Short mmCIF file of C-alpha atoms in Angstrom, two decimals:
data_model
loop_
_atom_site.label_atom_id
_atom_site.label_comp_id
_atom_site.label_asym_id
_atom_site.label_seq_id
_atom_site.Cartn_x
_atom_site.Cartn_y
_atom_site.Cartn_z
CA UNK A 1147 -8.18 -0.83 -15.88
CA UNK A 1148 -8.08 0.07 -12.17
CA UNK A 1149 -5.76 -2.36 -10.40
CA UNK A 1150 -5.08 -2.74 -6.66
CA UNK A 1151 -1.92 -4.36 -5.31
CA UNK A 1152 -1.93 -5.35 -1.64
CA UNK A 1153 1.48 -5.40 0.02
CA UNK A 1154 2.76 -5.88 3.55
CA UNK A 1155 5.84 -3.87 2.65
CA UNK A 1156 6.66 -1.23 0.07
CA UNK A 1157 9.43 1.23 -0.58
CA UNK A 1158 11.20 2.91 1.23
CA UNK A 1159 11.93 -0.38 3.02
CA UNK A 1160 14.46 -2.40 1.07
CA UNK A 1161 13.74 -5.84 -0.34
CA UNK A 1162 12.99 -7.87 -3.41
CA UNK A 1163 9.23 -7.87 -2.90
CA UNK A 1164 9.14 -4.09 -2.48
CA UNK A 1165 11.24 -3.55 -5.60
CA UNK A 1166 9.19 -6.04 -7.62
CA UNK A 1167 5.88 -4.42 -6.65
CA UNK A 1168 7.24 -0.96 -7.48
CA UNK A 1169 8.45 -2.14 -10.90
CA UNK A 1170 5.11 -3.85 -11.57
CA UNK A 1171 3.27 -0.62 -10.64
CA UNK A 1172 5.47 1.43 -13.00
CA UNK A 1173 5.03 -1.06 -15.87
CA UNK A 1174 1.24 -1.18 -15.51
CA UNK A 1175 0.97 2.60 -15.31
CA UNK A 1176 3.13 2.98 -18.43
CA UNK A 1177 0.51 0.86 -20.23
CA UNK A 1178 -2.28 3.21 -19.16
CA UNK A 1179 -3.61 1.37 -16.12
CA UNK A 1180 -4.39 3.06 -12.81
CA UNK A 1181 -2.62 1.24 -9.98
CA UNK A 1182 -3.46 1.62 -6.30
CA UNK A 1183 -1.06 0.26 -3.70
CA UNK A 1184 -2.73 -0.83 -0.44
CA UNK A 1185 -0.08 -1.01 2.25
CA UNK A 1186 0.88 0.10 5.75
CA UNK A 1187 1.06 3.78 6.62
CA UNK A 1188 4.31 5.03 5.07
CA UNK A 1189 4.67 8.77 5.62
CA UNK A 1190 6.31 9.15 2.18
CA UNK A 1191 2.99 8.37 0.47
CA UNK A 1192 0.60 10.30 2.72
CA UNK A 1193 -0.33 12.77 -0.03
CA UNK A 1194 -0.07 10.32 -2.93
CA UNK A 1195 -3.55 9.55 -4.32
CA UNK A 1196 -2.37 6.21 -5.75
CA UNK A 1197 -2.02 4.73 -2.24
CA UNK A 1198 -4.45 3.47 0.39
CA UNK A 1199 -2.50 3.59 3.64
CA UNK A 1200 -3.61 1.30 6.45
CA UNK A 1201 -3.01 2.53 10.01
CA UNK A 1202 -0.16 0.65 11.67
CA UNK A 1203 0.02 -0.61 15.22
CA UNK A 1204 3.64 -1.73 15.32
CA UNK A 1205 6.77 0.09 14.22
CA UNK A 1206 10.19 -1.54 14.54
CA UNK A 1207 13.71 -1.22 13.18
CA UNK A 1208 15.72 -4.02 11.64
CA UNK A 1209 18.87 -3.83 9.58
CA UNK A 1210 18.89 -0.05 9.71
CA UNK A 1211 15.41 0.25 8.21
CA UNK A 1212 12.12 1.12 9.89
CA UNK A 1213 9.30 -1.34 9.30
CA UNK A 1214 5.62 -1.07 10.16
CA UNK A 1215 3.06 -3.81 10.67
CA UNK A 1216 -0.71 -3.81 10.38
CA UNK A 1217 -2.70 -5.53 13.08
CA UNK A 1218 -6.41 -5.91 12.27
CA UNK A 1219 -8.72 -3.94 14.51
CA UNK A 1220 -12.50 -4.24 14.89
CA UNK A 1221 -14.01 -2.92 11.67
CA UNK A 1222 -10.68 -2.70 9.83
CA UNK A 1223 -11.90 -4.85 6.95
CA UNK A 1224 -14.81 -2.50 6.28
CA UNK A 1225 -12.56 0.55 6.76
CA UNK A 1226 -10.23 -0.74 4.04
CA UNK A 1227 -13.05 -1.82 1.73
CA UNK A 1228 -14.70 1.63 1.88
CA UNK A 1229 -11.48 3.21 0.62
CA UNK A 1230 -11.10 0.64 -2.15
CA UNK A 1231 -14.73 0.94 -3.31
CA UNK A 1232 -14.23 4.69 -3.82
CA UNK A 1233 -11.60 3.87 -6.44
CA UNK A 1234 -13.73 1.49 -8.52
CA UNK A 1235 -11.05 -1.20 -8.52
CA UNK A 1236 -11.44 -3.76 -11.34
CA UNK A 1237 -8.92 -6.33 -10.13
#
């Protein structure tokens, strides 16, 4: 099954949500599923085909970690959907 997980934050930022999503991704992949993470533009995942990276408009630091935030732009919903459709996401 092709699964997409949408997340405001993901590793390398630190937090319970980020860790939980990463563990969920690993568990699903170990069961043979293809998992795509849709999140903000983290440089660490630029070349990773299992990610759809959304351009970010805001970058800020808090607690020693750099965070990025997505702000919708005209046509952003269609931009994201085109990338997801290419992956034949089931759920």
